[in-house]
Coordinates of C-alpha atoms in Angstrom, one line a residue:
Chain A
X1 CA 16.5 -1.4 14.2
X2 CA 13.5 -2.3 12.2
X3 CA 10.6 0.0 12.8
X4 CA 7.5 -1.9 11.8
X5 CA 4.9 0.3 13.4
X6 CA 5.7 3.3 11.2
X7 CA 4.8 3.5 7.6
X8 CA 7.4 5.1 5.5
X9 CA 5.1 6.6 2.9
X10 CA 4.8 10.3 3.2
X11 CA 1.7 12.0 2.1
X12 CA 2.0 13.5 -1.3
X13 CA 2.2 17.1 -0.4
X14 CA 3.6 18.4 -3.6
X15 CA 0.6 20.6 -4.3
X16 CA 0.5 22.1 -0.8
X17 CA 0.8 25.8 -0.9
X18 CA 3.3 27.2 1.4
X19 CA 1.2 29.3 3.9
X20 CA 2.3 31.1 7.0
X21 CA -0.1 32.5 9.5
X22 CA 1.5 35.8 10.4
X23 CA 0.3 35.6 14.0
X24 CA 1.7 32.1 14.6
X25 CA 4.7 31.8 12.4
X26 CA 5.9 28.7 14.4
X27 CA 3.0 26.7 13.0
X28 CA 4.1 27.1 9.4
X29 CA 4.2 23.8 7.7
X30 CA 6.9 23.3 5.3
X31 CA 5.7 21.4 2.4
X32 CA 7.8 18.3 2.0
X33 CA 9.7 18.5 -1.2
X34 CA 9.1 15.8 -3.7
X35 CA 8.6 12.4 -2.1
X36 CA 8.9 9.5 -4.4
X37 CA 10.5 6.1 -4.2
X38 CA 14.1 6.0 -5.2
X39 CA 15.4 3.1 -7.1
X40 CA 19.0 2.3 -6.4
X41 CA 21.1 -0.3 -8.2
X42 CA 23.5 -1.9 -5.9
X43 CA 26.1 -3.9 -7.9
X44 CA 26.9 -5.8 -10.0
X45 CA 30.3 -4.2 -9.4
X46 CA 30.2 -3.6 -5.7
X47 CA 32.9 -4.8 -3.4
X48 CA 30.6 -6.0 -0.7
X49 CA 28.4 -8.2 -2.9
X50 CA 31.1 -10.9 -2.8
X51 CA 31.1 -11.5 -6.5
X52 CA 28.8 -10.2 -9.1
X53 CA 25.3 -9.7 -7.7
X54 CA 23.0 -6.8 -8.4
X55 CA 20.2 -5.8 -6.1
X56 CA 17.6 -3.2 -7.0
X57 CA 16.8 -1.4 -3.8
X58 CA 13.6 0.6 -3.5
X59 CA 14.1 3.3 -0.9
X60 CA 12.0 5.7 1.1
X61 CA 14.6 8.0 2.5
X62 CA 17.2 5.7 3.9
X63 CA 14.8 2.8 4.6
X64 CA 14.6 -0.3 2.3
X65 CA 11.1 -0.8 1.1
X66 CA 11.7 -3.6 -1.2
X67 CA 14.8 -5.3 -2.7
X68 CA 14.9 -7.4 -5.8
X69 CA 18.0 -9.5 -6.3
X70 CA 19.2 -9.9 -9.9
X71 CA 21.3 -12.9 -10.1
X72 CA 22.9 -15.0 -12.8
X73 CA 26.0 -12.9 -13.7
X74 CA 28.1 -16.0 -12.8
X75 CA 25.9 -18.6 -14.3
X76 CA 28.0 -21.2 -16.1
X77 CA 25.5 -24.0 -16.6
X78 CA 27.1 -26.4 -14.3
X79 CA 24.0 -28.6 -14.1
X80 CA 23.9 -28.9 -17.9
X81 CA 27.6 -29.7 -18.0
X82 CA 27.0 -32.4 -15.4
X83 CA 24.7 -34.2 -17.8
X84 CA 27.5 -34.5 -20.4
X85 CA 30.3 -35.9 -18.2
X86 CA 30.9 -39.0 -16.2
X87 CA 30.5 -39.0 -12.4
X88 CA 34.2 -38.9 -11.8
X89 CA 34.7 -36.1 -14.3
X90 CA 32.4 -33.8 -12.4
X91 CA 34.4 -33.6 -9.2
X92 CA 36.6 -30.7 -10.5
X93 CA 33.5 -28.8 -11.5
X94 CA 32.3 -28.9 -7.9
X95 CA 35.4 -27.0 -6.8
X96 CA 34.2 -24.1 -8.9
X97 CA 30.8 -23.9 -7.2
X98 CA 31.8 -22.4 -3.9
X99 CA 35.4 -21.5 -4.8
X100 CA 36.2 -20.4 -1.2
X101 CA 35.5 -23.8 0.2
X102 CA 36.0 -26.4 -2.5
X103 CA 36.6 -29.4 -0.2
X104 CA 33.0 -29.2 1.1
X105 CA 31.6 -29.3 -2.4
X106 CA 33.7 -32.3 -3.2
X107 CA 32.5 -34.0 -0.1
X108 CA 28.8 -33.3 -0.7
X109 CA 29.1 -34.5 -4.2
X110 CA 31.0 -37.7 -3.4
X111 CA 28.5 -38.5 -0.6
X112 CA 25.6 -38.1 -3.1
X113 CA 27.2 -40.4 -5.6
X114 CA 28.1 -42.9 -2.9
X115 CA 24.4 -42.9 -1.8
X116 CA 23.4 -43.6 -5.5
X117 CA 25.9 -46.4 -5.8
X118 CA 25.4 -47.7 -2.3
X119 CA 29.1 -47.7 -1.4
X120 CA 30.4 -47.8 2.2
X121 CA 33.5 -45.8 2.7
X122 CA 36.3 -47.4 4.9
X123 CA 36.7 -46.0 8.4
X124 CA 40.0 -44.3 8.0
X125 CA 38.7 -42.5 4.9
X126 CA 35.7 -41.3 6.9
X127 CA 38.1 -39.8 9.5
X128 CA 40.2 -38.2 6.9
X129 CA 37.2 -36.7 5.2
X130 CA 35.9 -35.4 8.5
X131 CA 39.3 -33.8 9.4
X132 CA 39.7 -32.1 6.1
X133 CA 36.0 -31.0 6.0
X134 CA 36.4 -29.4 9.4
X135 CA 39.6 -27.7 8.3
X136 CA 37.7 -26.3 5.4
X137 CA 34.9 -25.2 7.8
X138 CA 37.5 -23.2 9.8
X139 CA 38.8 -21.6 6.5
X140 CA 35.3 -20.8 5.5
X141 CA 34.4 -19.2 8.8
X142 CA 37.7 -17.2 8.9
X143 CA 37.0 -15.9 5.4
X144 CA 33.5 -15.0 6.4
X145 CA 34.5 -13.3 9.6
X146 CA 37.2 -11.2 7.9
X147 CA 35.0 -10.1 5.0
X148 CA 31.9 -9.5 7.0
X149 CA 33.8 -7.3 9.5
X150 CA 35.5 -5.5 6.6
X151 CA 32.1 -4.8 4.9
X152 CA 30.7 -3.4 8.1
X153 CA 33.8 -1.2 8.7
X154 CA 36.0 -3.1 11.1
X155 CA 39.0 -3.6 9.0
X156 CA 41.5 -5.1 11.5
X157 CA 39.9 -8.5 11.9
X158 CA 40.4 -9.1 8.2
X159 CA 44.2 -9.1 8.5
X160 CA 44.1 -11.5 11.5
X161 CA 41.8 -14.0 10.0
X162 CA 43.5 -14.0 6.7
X163 CA 46.9 -14.5 8.4
X164 CA 45.6 -17.7 10.0
X165 CA 43.7 -18.8 6.9
X166 CA 47.0 -18.7 5.0
X167 CA 48.5 -21.4 7.2
X168 CA 45.6 -23.8 6.4
X169 CA 45.7 -23.0 2.7
X170 CA 49.4 -23.9 2.7
X171 CA 48.4 -27.1 4.5
X172 CA 46.0 -27.8 1.7
X173 CA 48.7 -27.1 -0.8
X174 CA 50.9 -29.7 0.8
X175 CA 47.9 -32.1 1.0
X176 CA 46.7 -32.0 -2.6
X177 CA 48.8 -29.5 -4.5
X178 CA 46.2 -26.8 -4.7
X179 CA 45.1 -24.1 -2.3
X180 CA 41.6 -23.4 -3.5
X181 CA 40.5 -25.8 -6.2
X182 CA 41.4 -28.9 -4.3
X183 CA 39.5 -32.0 -5.8
X184 CA 40.9 -34.1 -3.1
X185 CA 37.8 -36.3 -2.4
X186 CA 37.1 -39.2 -4.6
X187 CA 34.0 -41.3 -4.9
X188 CA 34.5 -44.1 -2.3
X189 CA 37.3 -42.4 -0.4
X190 CA 40.0 -39.8 -0.7
X191 CA 42.8 -39.2 -3.1
X192 CA 45.7 -39.6 -0.7
X193 CA 46.5 -40.1 2.9
X194 CA 47.8 -37.6 5.4
X195 CA 51.6 -37.7 5.8
X196 CA 53.3 -37.5 9.2
X197 CA 54.4 -34.0 8.4
X198 CA 50.8 -32.9 7.6
X199 CA 49.6 -34.4 10.9
X200 CA 52.3 -32.7 12.8
X201 CA 51.5 -29.4 11.2
X202 CA 47.8 -29.8 11.8
X203 CA 48.4 -30.6 15.5
X204 CA 50.6 -27.5 15.8
X205 CA 47.9 -25.4 14.3
X206 CA 45.3 -26.8 16.7
X207 CA 47.4 -25.7 19.6
X208 CA 48.0 -22.3 18.0
X209 CA 44.5 -21.5 16.9
X210 CA 42.1 -21.3 19.9
X211 CA 43.9 -18.3 21.5
X212 CA 43.6 -16.7 18.0
X213 CA 39.8 -17.1 18.0
X214 CA 39.7 -15.2 21.3
X215 CA 41.9 -12.6 19.7
X216 CA 39.3 -12.1 16.8
X217 CA 36.6 -11.7 19.4
X218 CA 38.5 -9.0 21.2
X219 CA 38.1 -6.8 18.2
X220 CA 34.4 -7.3 17.9
X221 CA 32.7 -8.3 21.1
X222 CA 33.2 -4.9 22.7
X223 CA 33.2 -2.9 19.6
X224 CA 30.3 -0.6 19.8
X225 CA 30.0 -0.1 16.1
X226 CA 30.0 -3.8 15.4
X227 CA 27.4 -4.4 18.1
X228 CA 25.2 -1.6 16.8
X229 CA 25.4 -2.8 13.3
X230 CA 24.7 -6.5 14.0
X231 CA 22.4 -6.7 17.0
X232 CA 18.8 -6.6 16.0
X233 CA 19.6 -6.4 12.3
X234 CA 18.1 -8.8 9.7
X235 CA 15.9 -10.6 12.2
X236 CA 14.1 -13.7 10.9
X237 CA 11.8 -15.9 12.9
X238 CA 12.4 -19.6 13.2
X239 CA 9.2 -20.4 11.3
X240 CA 10.0 -18.1 8.4
X241 CA 13.6 -19.3 8.3
X242 CA 12.4 -22.9 7.9
X243 CA 9.8 -21.9 5.3
X244 CA 12.4 -20.1 3.2
X245 CA 14.6 -23.2 3.4
X246 CA 17.4 -21.4 5.2
X247 CA 20.0 -23.8 6.6
X248 CA 23.3 -23.8 8.4
X249 CA 24.2 -20.9 10.8
X250 CA 21.6 -18.7 9.1
X251 CA 18.9 -21.1 10.4
X252 CA 20.5 -21.9 13.7
X253 CA 20.7 -18.2 14.5
X254 CA 16.9 -18.3 14.7
X255 CA 16.9 -21.1 17.3
X256 CA 16.4 -24.2 15.2
X257 CA 19.1 -26.7 16.0
X258 CA 19.1 -28.3 12.6
X259 CA 22.6 -29.5 11.8
X260 CA 23.0 -32.4 9.3
X261 CA 26.2 -33.5 11.1
X262 CA 24.0 -34.5 14.0
X263 CA 20.8 -35.1 12.1
X264 CA 22.1 -37.5 9.6
X265 CA 25.3 -38.5 11.5
X266 CA 27.5 -39.1 8.4
X267 CA 31.2 -39.7 8.1
X268 CA 33.0 -39.7 11.5
X269 CA 30.8 -37.1 13.2
X270 CA 28.8 -39.7 15.3
X271 CA 32.1 -40.8 16.9
X272 CA 33.0 -37.3 17.9
X273 CA 31.6 -35.3 20.8
X274 CA 30.7 -31.7 19.8
X275 CA 28.0 -29.2 20.4
X276 CA 25.8 -27.4 17.9
X277 CA 25.6 -23.7 18.9
X278 CA 22.1 -22.3 18.5
X279 CA 21.1 -18.7 18.7
X280 CA 18.1 -17.1 20.2
X281 CA 17.2 -13.8 18.5
X282 CA 17.7 -14.7 14.8
X283 CA 19.7 -11.5 14.2
X284 CA 23.1 -11.0 12.6
X285 CA 24.9 -11.0 15.9
X286 CA 23.6 -14.4 16.8
X287 CA 24.7 -15.8 13.4
X288 CA 28.2 -14.2 14.0
X289 CA 28.3 -15.8 17.5
X290 CA 27.4 -19.2 16.1
X291 CA 30.1 -19.1 13.5
X292 CA 32.7 -18.2 16.0
X293 CA 31.6 -20.9 18.4
X294 CA 31.8 -23.4 15.5
X295 CA 35.4 -22.6 15.1
X296 CA 36.1 -23.9 18.6
X297 CA 33.9 -27.0 17.9
X298 CA 35.8 -27.7 14.7
X299 CA 39.0 -27.7 16.6
X300 CA 37.5 -30.2 19.0
X301 CA 36.3 -32.4 16.2
X302 CA 39.7 -32.4 14.4
X303 CA 41.5 -33.3 17.6
X304 CA 39.2 -36.2 18.4
X305 CA 39.5 -37.5 14.8
X306 CA 43.3 -37.3 14.9
X307 CA 43.4 -39.3 18.2
X308 CA 40.9 -41.9 17.2
X309 CA 42.0 -42.6 13.6
X310 CA 43.4 -46.1 13.0
X311 CA 45.5 -47.3 10.1
X312 CA 43.5 -48.7 7.2
X313 CA 42.5 -48.4 3.5
X314 CA 41.6 -44.9 2.3
X315 CA 39.4 -46.0 -0.6
X316 CA 36.5 -48.4 -0.8
X317 CA 37.3 -51.5 -2.8
X318 CA 34.6 -51.6 -5.4
X319 CA 36.6 -52.0 -8.6
X320 CA 33.7 -51.3 -10.9
X321 CA 33.3 -47.8 -9.3
X322 CA 36.2 -46.7 -7.3
X323 CA 39.6 -45.7 -8.6
X324 CA 42.7 -48.0 -8.2
X325 CA 45.5 -46.7 -5.9
X326 CA 47.6 -44.1 -7.6
X327 CA 50.9 -45.8 -7.3
X328 CA 49.5 -48.9 -9.0
X329 CA 48.2 -46.8 -11.9
X330 CA 51.7 -45.7 -12.7
X331 CA 53.2 -49.2 -12.5
X332 CA 50.5 -51.6 -13.4
X333 CA 48.8 -51.8 -16.9
X334 CA 45.5 -53.2 -15.6
X335 CA 45.1 -50.4 -13.1
X336 CA 45.9 -47.8 -15.6
X337 CA 43.3 -49.2 -18.0
X338 CA 40.8 -49.3 -15.2
X339 CA 41.4 -45.7 -14.2
X340 CA 41.2 -44.6 -17.8
X341 CA 37.9 -46.4 -18.3
X342 CA 36.4 -45.1 -15.1
X343 CA 37.2 -41.6 -16.1
X344 CA 36.3 -41.7 -19.7
X345 CA 33.3 -44.1 -19.8
X346 CA 32.2 -44.0 -16.2
X347 CA 30.7 -46.7 -14.2
X348 CA 27.2 -48.2 -14.7
X349 CA 24.9 -46.5 -12.2
X350 CA 21.6 -48.1 -11.4
X351 CA 18.5 -46.3 -12.5
X352 CA 16.9 -44.3 -9.7
X353 CA 17.0 -41.0 -8.0
X354 CA 18.5 -39.8 -4.8
X355 CA 18.9 -36.6 -2.8
X356 CA 21.8 -36.2 -0.4
X357 CA 22.5 -33.1 1.7
X358 CA 25.7 -32.3 3.5
X359 CA 26.3 -29.7 6.1
X360 CA 28.7 -27.3 4.5
X361 CA 29.7 -24.2 6.5
X362 CA 27.1 -22.1 4.7
X363 CA 24.2 -24.5 5.1
X364 CA 22.8 -27.6 3.5
X365 CA 24.6 -28.3 0.2
X366 CA 22.5 -31.0 -1.5
X367 CA 22.7 -32.9 -4.7
X368 CA 19.7 -34.4 -6.4
X369 CA 20.8 -37.0 -9.0
X370 CA 18.5 -38.7 -11.4
X371 CA 20.1 -41.7 -13.1
X372 CA 18.7 -43.8 -16.0
X373 CA 21.7 -46.2 -15.9
X374 CA 24.9 -45.7 -17.7
X375 CA 28.0 -43.6 -16.9
X376 CA 26.4 -40.1 -16.9
X377 CA 23.8 -38.6 -14.6
X378 CA 20.5 -37.9 -16.5
X379 CA 19.8 -34.8 -14.4
X380 CA 21.7 -33.3 -11.5
X381 CA 20.3 -30.5 -9.4
X382 CA 22.5 -28.7 -7.0
X383 CA 20.8 -27.3 -3.9
X384 CA 23.1 -24.4 -3.1
X385 CA 22.5 -22.7 0.2
X386 CA 23.6 -19.3 -1.2
X387 CA 20.9 -19.3 -3.8
X388 CA 18.2 -20.3 -1.4
X389 CA 19.4 -17.7 1.2
X390 CA 19.1 -15.0 -1.4
X391 CA 15.4 -15.9 -1.7
X392 CA 14.9 -14.5 1.9
X393 CA 16.8 -11.3 1.2
X394 CA 13.8 -9.2 0.5
X395 CA 12.0 -10.5 3.5
X396 CA 15.0 -9.9 5.8
X397 CA 15.9 -6.5 4.5
X398 CA 12.5 -4.7 4.6
X399 CA 12.4 -1.7 6.9
X400 CA 16.2 -1.6 7.6
X401 CA 18.6 1.1 6.6
X402 CA 20.3 1.1 3.3
X403 CA 23.7 0.4 4.9
X404 CA 22.3 -2.8 6.4
X405 CA 21.9 -4.3 3.0
X406 CA 25.7 -5.0 3.1
X407 CA 25.3 -6.6 6.5
X408 CA 22.6 -8.9 5.2
X409 CA 24.6 -10.1 2.2
X410 CA 27.4 -10.8 4.6
X411 CA 25.4 -12.7 7.1
X412 CA 24.4 -15.3 4.5
X413 CA 28.1 -15.9 3.8
X414 CA 27.2 -15.6 0.1
X415 CA 29.5 -16.8 -2.7
X416 CA 28.1 -16.1 -6.1
X417 CA 29.8 -19.0 -7.8
X418 CA 27.6 -21.3 -5.8
X419 CA 24.6 -19.1 -6.0
X420 CA 24.5 -18.8 -9.8
X421 CA 26.2 -22.2 -10.5
Chain B
X1 CA 4.4 -49.1 1.3
X2 CA 5.9 -46.4 3.5
X3 CA 3.4 -45.2 6.1
X4 CA 3.5 -41.6 4.9
X5 CA 2.7 -42.7 1.4
X6 CA -0.2 -44.8 2.7
X7 CA -1.4 -41.8 4.6
X8 CA -1.4 -39.6 1.5
X9 CA -3.1 -42.4 -0.5
X10 CA -5.8 -42.7 2.1
X11 CA -6.4 -38.9 2.2
X12 CA -6.2 -38.3 -1.6
X13 CA -7.2 -41.5 -3.4
X14 CA -7.8 -39.6 -6.6
X15 CA -4.6 -37.6 -6.6
X16 CA -2.2 -40.3 -5.6
X17 CA -0.4 -42.1 -8.4
X18 CA 2.6 -43.9 -7.2
X19 CA 5.1 -44.1 -4.3
X20 CA 8.7 -45.4 -4.6
X21 CA 11.1 -45.9 -1.8
X22 CA 14.7 -46.2 -2.9
X23 CA 18.0 -45.8 -0.9
X24 CA 16.0 -44.5 2.0
X25 CA 14.3 -41.7 0.0
X26 CA 10.6 -41.6 -0.3
X27 CA 9.2 -40.2 -3.6
X28 CA 5.5 -39.8 -4.1
X29 CA 4.1 -39.1 -7.5
X30 CA 0.7 -37.3 -7.6
X31 CA -1.6 -35.9 -10.2
X32 CA -1.0 -32.4 -11.3
X33 CA -4.5 -31.1 -10.2
X34 CA -4.0 -32.2 -6.6
X35 CA -0.4 -31.0 -6.0
X36 CA -1.5 -27.9 -4.2
X37 CA -4.0 -29.7 -1.9
X38 CA -1.5 -32.5 -1.1
X39 CA 1.3 -30.0 -0.4
X40 CA -1.0 -28.0 1.9
X41 CA -1.9 -31.2 3.7
X42 CA 1.8 -32.1 4.2
X43 CA 2.4 -28.7 5.6
X44 CA -0.6 -28.5 7.9
X45 CA -1.1 -32.0 9.1
X46 CA 0.4 -32.3 12.6
X47 CA 1.6 -35.8 12.0
X48 CA 3.5 -35.0 8.9
X49 CA 4.4 -31.4 9.6
X50 CA 6.7 -30.7 6.7
X51 CA 7.9 -27.2 7.6
X52 CA 11.2 -27.1 5.7
X53 CA 11.6 -26.6 2.0
X54 CA 14.6 -28.5 0.7
X55 CA 14.6 -27.9 -3.1
X56 CA 12.4 -27.6 -6.2
X57 CA 13.7 -29.3 -9.3
X58 CA 12.5 -30.5 -12.7
X59 CA 13.4 -33.4 -15.0
X60 CA 12.9 -33.5 -18.8
X61 CA 11.7 -36.8 -20.3
X62 CA 11.3 -35.9 -24.0
X63 CA 10.0 -39.4 -25.0
X64 CA 7.2 -39.5 -22.5
X65 CA 3.7 -38.2 -23.3
X66 CA 3.7 -36.0 -20.2
X67 CA 7.1 -34.6 -20.8
X68 CA 8.2 -32.7 -17.7
X69 CA 8.5 -33.8 -14.1
X70 CA 8.4 -31.2 -11.3
X71 CA 9.9 -32.2 -8.0
X72 CA 9.4 -30.5 -4.7
X73 CA 11.3 -32.0 -1.8
X74 CA 10.1 -31.1 1.7
X75 CA 11.2 -32.1 5.1
X76 CA 10.0 -32.1 8.6
X77 CA 12.7 -31.2 11.1
X78 CA 10.7 -32.3 14.1
X79 CA 9.4 -35.6 12.8
X80 CA 12.6 -36.4 10.9
X81 CA 11.3 -37.4 7.5
X82 CA 11.7 -36.1 4.0
X83 CA 9.2 -36.5 1.2
X84 CA 9.8 -35.9 -2.5
X85 CA 6.6 -34.8 -4.1
X86 CA 6.6 -35.3 -7.9
X87 CA 4.1 -34.6 -10.7
X88 CA 4.1 -34.8 -14.4
X89 CA 3.3 -31.9 -16.8
X90 CA 2.7 -32.2 -20.5
X91 CA 4.5 -29.9 -22.9
X92 CA 1.3 -28.6 -24.5
X93 CA 0.0 -27.2 -21.3
X94 CA 3.1 -26.5 -19.3
X95 CA 1.4 -25.2 -16.1
X96 CA 1.3 -26.4 -12.5
X97 CA 0.2 -24.8 -9.2
X98 CA 2.8 -22.8 -7.4
X99 CA 3.5 -23.8 -3.7
X100 CA 4.9 -20.3 -2.8
X101 CA 1.9 -19.6 -0.6
X102 CA 2.8 -22.7 1.5
X103 CA 6.5 -22.5 1.7
X104 CA 8.1 -19.0 1.0
X105 CA 11.3 -20.6 -0.3
X106 CA 9.4 -22.0 -3.3
X107 CA 9.4 -18.5 -4.8
X108 CA 13.0 -18.5 -6.0
X109 CA 13.3 -22.2 -6.5
X110 CA 10.2 -22.3 -8.8
X111 CA 11.5 -19.3 -10.7
X112 CA 14.7 -21.3 -11.4
X113 CA 12.6 -24.2 -12.7
X114 CA 10.7 -21.8 -14.9
X115 CA 14.0 -20.3 -16.1
X116 CA 15.7 -23.5 -16.8
X117 CA 12.9 -25.8 -18.0
X118 CA 10.1 -23.5 -19.1
X119 CA 7.5 -24.8 -16.7
X120 CA 5.0 -22.1 -15.6
X121 CA 3.6 -21.9 -12.1
X122 CA 0.0 -20.8 -11.5
X123 CA -0.4 -18.1 -8.8
X124 CA 3.3 -17.5 -8.6
X125 CA 3.9 -13.9 -7.4
X126 CA 6.9 -13.1 -9.5
X127 CA 7.5 -15.5 -12.4
X128 CA 10.5 -14.1 -14.2
X129 CA 13.8 -15.5 -15.3
X130 CA 16.3 -15.6 -12.5
X131 CA 19.6 -16.9 -13.7
X132 CA 19.4 -16.2 -17.5
X133 CA 19.0 -12.6 -18.7
X134 CA 15.4 -11.3 -18.8
X135 CA 15.5 -10.9 -22.6
X136 CA 17.0 -14.4 -23.3
X137 CA 15.0 -15.7 -26.3
X138 CA 16.9 -18.9 -27.1
X139 CA 14.7 -21.1 -25.0
X140 CA 15.1 -23.1 -21.8
X141 CA 18.7 -24.4 -21.3
X142 CA 18.1 -27.5 -19.2
X143 CA 15.7 -29.1 -21.7
X144 CA 17.2 -32.1 -23.4
X145 CA 16.8 -30.6 -26.9
X146 CA 18.9 -27.6 -26.0
X147 CA 22.4 -28.1 -27.2
X148 CA 25.3 -28.0 -24.7
X149 CA 27.2 -25.5 -26.8
X150 CA 24.3 -23.0 -26.6
X151 CA 22.1 -21.4 -29.1
X152 CA 21.5 -18.1 -30.8
X153 CA 24.5 -15.8 -31.4
X154 CA 26.9 -18.7 -30.9
X155 CA 25.4 -20.5 -33.9
X156 CA 27.0 -17.9 -36.1
X157 CA 30.5 -18.9 -35.0
X158 CA 31.7 -21.1 -37.9
X159 CA 34.4 -22.8 -36.0
X160 CA 31.9 -24.2 -33.5
X161 CA 29.8 -25.9 -36.2
X162 CA 32.7 -27.4 -38.2
X163 CA 32.7 -31.1 -38.1
X164 CA 36.2 -32.4 -37.2

């Protein structure tokens, strides 16, 4: 628990002479040994930093006085690379931002470019996008739950969440040929449709999964260690959370019901009924509870989408921007030339600038694109939730114990590939 | 003009430069001297009430007289609107007021702008490089005159400089 009343600075008593009154030996004051701040480097090679992150912790005893994140170990200059390639060429780069949940990055990027080009995506493609995005959200939350519990010391949950995550990764493998770096979304639609086999497998998973979420909770809900290490840890008020720009479950844990799926109502979300779980206390436990509840909500959304989805095209028909169907590319010369030109030269984007945010499972993943016309973006800024959440790390960690630093990394669901870009 | 832009123009006739609404996004360009006052107004005014910091960014326009553009994007969750506040900074005096005292989140985001574009922020509590190493002396990577392949030690690799 945070102790805000007490100051953690001991008086400097190094010069105190050790005196004992012979008549009252019990009043003898032991001079405190040296009291000075201890600087501790946590990382960059630490298993719970979820990548390569270093934090310089200033400690008074076991309390954190100040923490300074040192980032950039995974900086690859993605924003600079974006200026050199065409819009279509950038999609595989987005996979490598948040490599745990590539689908969501593809989705956020394609949505931003569609806003720039003013393209409307066909209805079936919107449903497919929503289904796959929610599958990705389940994967992301499973990954988070396993690793967060592992960091705190509850190892068992990890095996259960990763067992179920494996099923969905194999499903992705069948969908697009890759488990992690998917690149399945395309500007104006998606790369390929769901096959009947995929739909059957997904329906089977939706029946299998909700009891498994209950099972995860059994390990944690009544686990005294888990409760002691999450309840009342890393509390942030709603006002501070907004001011720091936190988003996603990290913001909703503080009681702000800001979810872009409801707020902007993109893709097929407005056609589905689902709730946005909102916490009360703004602590790690509330953020954990929100993510677990979102697993149930994701299952609900996918079921509704599968039921409502109608046959139709999966790619917008704007030949100057969107790619031709893949089977035509292999058989038709014109389509092959069109695909080649779209990838190598790009399409002519209108001059202007847009910002488009998408609710990824970590928070608001936004793309700010400045175009001066032509096939390449003039400037692309990626608003990555992990980076912005790290800005609040010092504020959220002050006054807690050193072991809570690990909990606080985990509660952001941080992935350094996205944080450093 | 968008009602929010009109409101800003009315309150700050000297600081207001231009407002563009495109694809549903409102971008307001203001003078560098009045950025801080306008930002505080956006935060404090109960009608506008921008409590959420979305992102801070920067754009390099090497051919313009005032070379850099700094962009703050703020949002009001309750009133459901988003404003992009932009200002221009010349290269010779690359300095603009920090908004860290208004939105805490601006701290890291402005540090990133400083790191990548070399724009300094006045009254920023901790203006250091954030993604590049502290001792990185080769310049600011997102400027348009910074080569994609990098600078410094890499220049000594002969195979990189060979013309095919």
